[in-house]
Amino acid sequence: MSTPHKAGIVENPPANSKGRVIVASLIGTTIEFYDFYVYATAAVLVFPALFFPNATGSVALLSSFAVFGVAFIARPLGSVVFGHFGDKIGRKGTLVASLMTMGIATFLIGCLPTALVPGWTILAPAMLVVLRFLQGLALGGEWSGAALLATENAPAGKRAIWGTFPQMGAPIGFILANGLFLWISFALTSEQFMAWGWRIPFLLSAVMVIIGLWVRLKLVETPAFQKVIDEGEVSKLPVGRVFKTSWRPLILGTFVMLATYVLFYLMTTFTLSYGTTPATLEAAKAKAAAAGKPMSADSIASWVPGLGFTRNEFLIMLIIGVVFFGIFTLVSGPLAEKYGRRKMLLWVTSGIIVFGFTFVPLFGAGTAGVMTLLILGFTLMGLTFGPMGALLPEMFPTNVRYTGSAISYNMASILGAAVAPFIAVALWQSANGSPVLVGIYLSAMAVLTLIALLILKETRDLDYTSNMS
C-alpha cells in the first residue's frame, strides 16, 4: 500500500514557546543587571578604599563613581557593535555573545588584585576600568536583544506585557546582588568582607552565566527577523541605515528614556551613598578612626552630612523598595496595552516631576520618611521602565530595530545614568548635605522626557513585523 502524498501541506516553522521566551529574556537581563548592580554596590561600599586608597573620602568615592560611569560610555559602542550583528545575523547569536562578554568581565573583576597589593597601585584601577568597559560594552547589546526576543515572539496585543519579561531582570538582579552582599556582610566580619568577601558576588556570576547560555542556545530565530531574511531586507550596515532613515526616533527614544535612567540610578547608587554617610562630623571621625583611616584636614573640610544608616540597614530598605519596582514593572504591561504606551508614560513622567520635590521632606522624616521615598521612587521606576521593553523597539523598523533601540537606550545611559551619581554627589556637596538640588535635578530631567513624549506618536497599533526601512 502506497503512502499518501502530502503535497500542499506546509510545515509551520519552529517557534519559541512562551516559557522559553520568558526564561531566555528574563535570565539574560537578570544576569546582566546582577553583574551591573554588584559593581554599583561595590563602588559605594568597598572600591573607594580598595582601588583608590590614597585619595580622600569624597575624592575616592567620586573616583569610584567615575569608573562606574566608564561602562555607560562603553554602552553606546556596545549598542553599535551588538546591534550590527543583531540586525545582520540575528537575535539569538548576538544575545549569546553579549552574555558571555558580561559574564567573563564580571568574573575577572572578582579575581583582580587591589591597589593595596604592592606593584598594583596604578595597574589595579586601570584593569578595573578595562573590565568595567567590557561590562558596559556587553550591556549595550544585551537589553535590546532581550526586548526583541520577547516582543518579536509576542502574540498580537500582548507586546507590552511580554516586553516586561526582560524588564523584570532589573529588580530581580538588584535583589540577588544586594541580597548576596547583605548575607555576606552579616556572615563575615568587616575585615573579612573588605579582604575577600566582596569578591564572592562577582565570582558567583559564572554559575548564572552557564545557565543563561544553556537556555539561549536552545532558541530559534524570532519570526520578525526571519521575515527580514526571507524577504532579503537584511541591512548591510544597520547603523548607517538607522541614522539615515530613523534619526528622529533615535533622538526621541533617547530622551524618552532619560527620566527612567536618572530616577533609577539616583534611587540606587546615590541614595546608598547618602543614606550610609554619617549624619554628624563626630560620627564620621569615629567611623574613619574605627576603620584605621583617621580623617585628614581635607576630608574634614569637604565632608557633608548624610542620613547615618548602617550599610546593612540601608541595603534592607533598598531591597524592600525594589520589591515594589518588580511588582509595578509587571503592572505596567497591562496598563500600557490598555491605555497605550504614550498616554501611560505621560502620567508616570508627570509623577516623577512631582516626586523630585519630595526629597527634602521625605529624607528629613526619619526612617519612615526614607522608606516612603524609596517605595514611591521604585514604584514610579517600575511604571516607567516596564513599557520601555515594547516602546523603544516599536519605534524602529524591523531590519534596524536591534541597532535603533540599542542606540537610543544606551545614549540615554550617558545623558542619564553615567553622570547621575556624579552630578548628585556634586549637588549634595554644594547644598551642604541637603538633597534639595538632587530632587530638582531629577524633576528637570523628567521635564525633558515629558517633552519627548508629547512629540512622540503612539506605537501600540503599528505593524511590528512587516515594516522595513
XYZ file of C-alpha atoms in Angstrom:
469
model
C 0.000 0.000 0.000
C 1.472 3.353 -1.063
C 1.976 6.224 1.334
C -0.425 9.117 0.690
C 1.236 12.128 -0.970
C 1.305 15.182 1.340
C 1.683 17.862 -1.309
C 0.280 21.231 -0.300
C 0.885 20.720 3.405
C 3.203 23.426 4.705
C 5.011 22.729 7.933
C 4.996 25.543 10.459
C 8.478 26.900 11.161
C 9.914 26.123 14.589
C 8.853 28.618 17.232
C 9.950 29.553 20.714
C 7.450 28.604 23.399
C 6.217 31.249 25.813
C 8.082 29.590 28.663
C 11.352 29.530 26.736
C 10.970 33.203 25.751
C 10.240 34.215 29.342
C 13.198 32.309 30.748
C 15.668 33.296 28.000
C 14.831 37.004 28.074
C 14.478 37.170 31.849
C 17.546 35.165 32.840
C 19.801 37.095 30.496
C 18.827 40.522 31.772
C 18.801 39.211 35.349
C 22.408 38.121 34.935
C 23.391 41.338 33.195
C 21.757 43.571 35.807
C 23.027 41.379 38.645
C 26.556 41.866 37.366
C 25.995 45.592 36.955
C 24.474 46.001 40.439
C 27.258 44.007 42.060
C 29.658 46.596 40.726
C 27.385 49.512 41.650
C 27.137 48.294 45.249
C 30.867 47.643 45.475
C 31.542 51.105 44.010
C 29.940 52.601 47.108
C 30.901 50.087 49.789
C 34.404 48.814 49.060
C 36.056 50.097 45.872
C 36.937 53.608 47.166
C 39.113 52.062 49.884
C 40.482 49.145 47.841
C 41.227 50.767 44.496
C 41.703 54.433 45.459
C 43.297 54.140 48.908
C 45.411 57.281 48.632
C 42.501 59.596 47.864
C 40.419 61.462 50.447
C 36.978 60.091 51.319
C 34.952 62.206 48.903
C 37.557 62.046 46.113
C 37.807 58.262 46.454
C 34.014 57.987 46.194
C 33.925 60.244 43.135
C 36.788 58.261 41.562
C 34.859 55.049 42.128
C 31.774 56.609 40.532
C 33.905 57.787 37.603
C 34.911 54.174 36.914
C 31.248 53.257 37.361
C 30.467 55.758 34.591
C 33.018 54.209 32.202
C 30.571 51.406 31.465
C 27.974 53.900 30.334
C 30.458 55.441 27.913
C 31.048 51.940 26.532
C 27.371 51.130 26.184
C 26.678 53.164 23.002
C 29.660 51.454 21.376
C 28.211 48.130 22.504
C 24.857 49.098 21.021
C 26.510 49.703 17.636
C 28.607 46.518 17.727
C 25.949 44.135 19.023
C 23.192 45.991 17.172
C 25.072 45.475 13.914
C 25.243 41.718 14.420
C 21.733 41.541 15.879
C 20.317 43.100 12.697
C 22.811 41.283 10.452
C 22.996 37.680 11.675
C 20.073 37.514 14.100
C 18.982 37.969 17.698
C 19.978 34.552 19.089
C 23.723 34.529 18.377
C 24.137 38.137 19.412
C 22.444 37.525 22.753
C 24.800 34.620 23.469
C 27.845 36.800 22.711
C 26.687 39.682 24.924
C 26.033 37.338 27.838
C 29.476 35.725 27.597
C 31.234 39.099 27.439
C 29.452 40.392 30.522
C 29.985 37.197 32.482
C 33.711 36.936 31.770
C 34.354 40.599 32.645
C 32.447 40.322 35.923
C 34.222 37.110 36.929
C 37.629 38.697 36.284
C 36.761 41.695 38.484
C 36.335 39.174 41.291
C 39.883 37.906 40.612
C 41.523 41.345 40.334
C 44.245 42.344 42.851
C 43.513 45.639 44.604
C 45.623 48.783 44.693
C 46.735 47.769 48.186
C 48.820 44.929 46.695
C 52.442 46.013 46.075
C 53.018 46.788 42.414
C 49.300 47.152 41.644
C 48.744 50.738 42.828
C 48.222 52.006 39.283
C 47.589 48.751 37.427
C 44.644 47.667 39.616
C 42.477 50.770 38.934
C 43.487 50.616 35.255
C 42.416 46.983 34.935
C 39.196 47.806 36.772
C 38.485 50.460 34.127
C 39.098 47.953 31.308
C 36.829 45.293 32.803
C 34.193 47.886 33.597
C 34.351 48.989 29.964
C 33.723 45.400 28.840
C 30.736 45.182 31.198
C 29.262 48.276 29.587
C 30.027 47.020 26.082
C 28.059 43.837 26.772
C 25.113 45.533 28.436
C 24.945 47.871 25.446
C 23.802 44.933 23.353
C 22.010 42.797 25.921
C 18.908 44.792 26.733
C 17.747 45.393 23.171
C 18.257 41.778 22.193
C 16.265 40.553 25.178
C 13.492 43.075 24.490
C 13.310 41.998 20.840
C 13.346 38.331 21.799
C 10.267 38.942 23.970
C 8.301 41.361 21.785
C 9.027 39.730 18.410
C 7.679 36.447 19.774
C 4.658 38.066 21.447
C 1.053 37.391 20.298
C -0.928 40.300 18.893
C -1.995 42.762 21.561
C 0.486 41.375 24.096
C 3.748 43.116 23.185
C 3.810 45.446 26.194
C 3.029 42.531 28.515
C 5.699 40.275 27.008
C 8.055 43.267 26.931
C 8.042 43.322 30.718
C 9.745 39.890 30.832
C 13.268 41.259 30.236
C 12.466 44.351 32.319
C 11.917 42.132 35.344
C 15.588 41.239 35.177
C 16.392 44.659 36.650
C 14.633 44.266 40.021
C 15.446 40.557 40.270
C 19.114 41.195 39.523
C 19.186 44.001 42.077
C 17.666 41.842 44.805
C 20.029 38.938 44.065
C 23.124 41.143 44.017
C 22.351 43.215 47.074
C 20.795 40.322 48.962
C 24.023 38.390 48.449
C 26.102 41.381 49.574
C 23.865 41.684 52.618
C 24.191 37.998 53.510
C 27.970 38.119 53.100
C 28.281 41.229 55.261
C 26.256 39.536 58.027
C 28.256 36.302 57.758
C 31.691 37.925 57.672
C 33.486 40.473 59.775
C 34.217 43.881 58.259
C 37.855 42.870 57.849
C 36.934 39.644 56.052
C 34.408 41.446 53.843
C 36.984 44.050 52.779
C 39.761 41.465 52.393
C 37.972 38.868 50.222
C 34.220 38.700 50.889
C 33.393 41.389 48.304
C 34.749 39.063 45.579
C 32.128 36.346 46.118
C 29.217 38.004 44.200
C 31.486 38.628 41.199
C 32.747 35.038 41.118
C 29.291 33.500 41.586
C 28.049 35.208 38.429
C 29.744 32.398 36.471
C 27.062 29.947 37.638
C 24.238 32.095 36.276
C 26.078 32.706 33.001
C 26.308 28.964 32.368
C 22.560 28.581 32.997
C 21.782 31.550 30.744
C 23.892 30.202 27.898
C 22.231 26.790 28.124
C 18.778 28.361 27.774
C 19.688 30.770 24.980
C 21.440 28.198 22.831
C 18.105 26.346 22.562
C 16.313 29.336 20.996
C 15.273 29.652 17.358
C 15.264 32.969 15.498
C 12.336 35.345 16.055
C 9.571 35.377 13.396
C 10.133 39.087 12.671
C 13.825 38.721 11.874
C 13.209 35.503 9.952
C 10.884 37.519 7.716
C 13.646 40.092 7.186
C 15.880 37.241 5.980
C 13.185 35.669 3.806
C 12.417 38.987 2.073
C 16.085 39.844 1.532
C 15.861 43.019 3.622
C 18.870 42.411 5.868
C 20.761 45.693 6.109
C 24.426 45.649 5.072
C 25.251 48.424 7.536
C 22.442 48.745 10.112
C 23.966 51.714 11.960
C 24.232 53.732 8.745
C 20.685 52.898 7.712
C 19.166 53.671 11.105
C 20.794 57.116 11.203
C 19.660 57.787 7.647
C 16.061 56.595 7.932
C 15.248 56.757 11.671
C 17.217 59.689 13.100
C 14.092 61.225 14.623
C 13.144 58.094 16.659
C 16.789 57.863 17.790
C 16.602 61.322 19.349
C 13.109 60.903 20.788
C 13.890 57.439 22.152
C 16.966 58.787 23.935
C 15.008 61.486 25.736
C 12.043 59.201 26.411
C 14.436 57.006 28.444
C 16.212 59.906 30.179
C 13.999 60.257 33.279
C 13.940 56.484 33.742
C 17.719 56.293 33.895
C 18.176 59.299 36.175
C 15.479 58.069 38.558
C 16.885 54.574 38.750
C 20.488 55.487 39.483
C 19.508 58.156 41.976
C 17.301 55.654 43.791
C 20.024 53.003 43.942
C 23.526 54.460 43.831
C 23.026 57.964 45.232
C 20.621 57.010 47.989
C 23.026 54.299 49.175
C 25.829 56.861 49.441
C 23.623 59.490 51.066
C 21.921 57.031 53.371
C 25.108 55.445 54.730
C 27.125 58.642 55.195
C 27.325 59.621 58.899
C 24.890 62.333 59.981
C 27.438 64.253 62.048
C 31.119 65.090 61.689
C 31.847 63.442 65.025
C 30.258 60.203 63.809
C 32.242 60.440 60.570
C 35.504 60.873 62.507
C 34.663 57.920 64.744
C 33.810 55.720 61.743
C 37.070 56.650 59.996
C 39.091 56.020 63.133
C 37.458 52.623 63.632
C 38.435 51.711 60.066
C 42.038 52.687 60.815
C 41.965 55.711 58.467
C 41.552 58.913 60.500
C 40.050 61.806 58.544
C 42.568 64.257 57.109
C 42.104 68.013 57.164
C 40.985 67.904 53.517
C 38.452 65.168 54.285
C 37.037 67.183 57.164
C 36.824 70.317 55.010
C 34.982 68.515 52.176
C 32.739 66.374 54.378
C 28.957 66.729 54.082
C 26.340 65.005 56.254
C 24.193 62.048 55.227
C 21.473 60.081 56.959
C 23.665 57.943 59.202
C 22.205 54.483 58.449
C 24.483 51.461 58.599
C 25.277 49.694 55.351
C 23.112 46.684 56.191
C 20.168 48.802 57.375
C 20.042 50.731 54.138
C 20.537 47.693 51.904
C 17.499 46.099 53.553
C 15.478 49.247 52.900
C 16.621 49.297 49.276
C 15.650 45.655 48.770
C 12.177 46.364 50.165
C 11.850 49.287 47.762
C 12.966 47.186 44.798
C 10.188 44.673 45.522
C 7.782 47.466 44.552
C 9.912 48.063 41.449
C 9.298 44.465 40.377
C 5.575 44.489 41.195
C 4.864 47.662 39.256
C 7.013 46.588 36.323
C 4.551 43.714 35.876
C 1.578 46.029 36.446
C 2.838 48.410 33.753
C 2.443 45.891 30.915
C -1.354 45.530 31.006
C -1.713 49.285 31.624
C 0.402 50.095 28.570
C -1.720 47.722 26.457
C -4.986 49.186 27.697
C -4.182 52.909 27.587
C -1.276 52.995 25.142
C 2.415 53.480 25.867
C 2.479 57.239 25.322
C -0.552 58.157 27.431
C 0.541 55.985 30.339
C 4.092 57.334 30.329
C 2.886 60.929 30.203
C 1.136 60.383 33.534
C 4.049 58.481 35.085
C 6.603 61.078 33.988
C 4.451 63.836 35.457
C 4.530 61.860 38.701
C 8.357 61.748 38.565
C 8.469 65.540 38.204
C 6.392 65.931 41.363
C 8.385 63.223 43.144
C 11.603 65.220 42.787
C 10.197 67.908 45.071
C 9.573 65.398 47.886
C 13.259 64.661 48.508
C 13.766 67.181 51.307
C 10.618 66.477 53.361
C 10.825 62.674 52.992
C 14.564 62.316 53.545
C 14.156 64.507 56.612
C 11.292 62.471 58.101
C 13.335 59.689 59.665
C 13.231 56.005 58.772
C 9.526 56.090 57.824
C 10.085 59.044 55.504
C 13.087 57.461 53.801
C 11.230 54.173 53.353
C 8.271 56.056 51.873
C 10.575 57.838 49.446
C 12.164 54.564 48.348
C 8.788 52.879 47.826
C 7.418 55.827 45.839
C 10.568 56.114 43.753
C 10.763 52.427 42.905
C 7.038 52.265 42.167
C 7.474 55.056 39.628
C 10.546 53.251 38.325
C 8.560 50.087 37.629
C 5.800 52.023 35.890
C 8.206 53.924 33.628
C 10.703 51.113 32.952
C 8.199 48.348 32.207
C 6.690 49.799 28.983
C 10.142 50.609 27.530
C 10.609 46.947 26.610
C 7.900 47.429 23.968
C 8.010 51.166 23.253
C 11.640 51.603 22.163
C 11.673 48.583 19.781
C 8.308 49.678 18.329
C 9.847 52.997 17.300
C 12.115 51.340 14.695
C 11.658 49.250 11.503
C 12.294 45.522 11.871
C 15.580 45.383 9.931
C 17.245 48.089 12.070
C 15.289 47.505 15.272
C 18.128 45.980 17.284
C 20.517 48.817 16.402
C 17.991 51.631 16.763
C 16.525 50.601 20.097
C 20.000 49.804 21.466
C 21.470 53.175 20.494
C 18.548 55.139 21.977
C 18.567 53.089 25.162
C 22.297 53.482 25.649
C 22.631 57.111 24.592
C 20.131 57.792 27.367
C 22.508 55.918 29.678
C 25.212 58.532 29.020
C 22.907 61.518 29.489
C 21.214 59.928 32.498
C 22.892 57.072 34.326
C 26.574 57.767 33.562
C 26.543 61.231 35.061
C 23.647 60.966 37.509
C 25.611 59.650 40.529
C 28.450 62.114 39.886
C 26.104 65.082 39.478
C 24.074 64.007 42.507
C 27.160 63.854 44.747
C 28.292 67.280 43.499
C 24.831 68.788 44.106
C 24.656 67.153 47.528
C 28.009 68.688 48.467
C 27.186 72.117 47.034
C 23.974 72.193 49.099
C 25.973 71.378 52.277
C 24.394 67.954 52.697
C 20.837 68.767 51.631
C 19.251 66.651 48.840
C 17.193 69.600 47.574
C 19.227 70.152 44.400
C 19.295 66.409 43.679
C 15.492 66.336 43.659
C 15.335 69.394 41.392
C 17.805 67.714 39.036
C 15.517 64.669 38.769
C 12.480 66.840 38.080
C 14.335 68.794 35.385
C 15.359 65.610 33.559
C 11.763 64.343 33.772
C 10.573 67.563 32.105
C 12.817 66.751 29.110
C 11.281 63.272 28.932
C 7.781 64.751 29.129
C 8.539 66.991 26.130
C 9.786 63.998 24.114
C 6.633 62.044 24.959
C 4.435 64.940 23.869
C 6.173 64.905 20.466
C 6.074 61.098 20.149
C 3.192 59.320 18.391
C 1.515 56.238 19.888
C 3.175 52.967 18.796
C 0.751 50.359 20.173
C -1.095 49.533 16.928
C 1.698 49.599 14.348
C 2.683 46.646 12.152
C 5.571 45.143 14.107
C 6.692 42.517 11.578
C 6.307 43.883 8.057
C 7.672 47.422 8.441
C 11.142 47.697 6.862
C 13.383 50.698 6.319
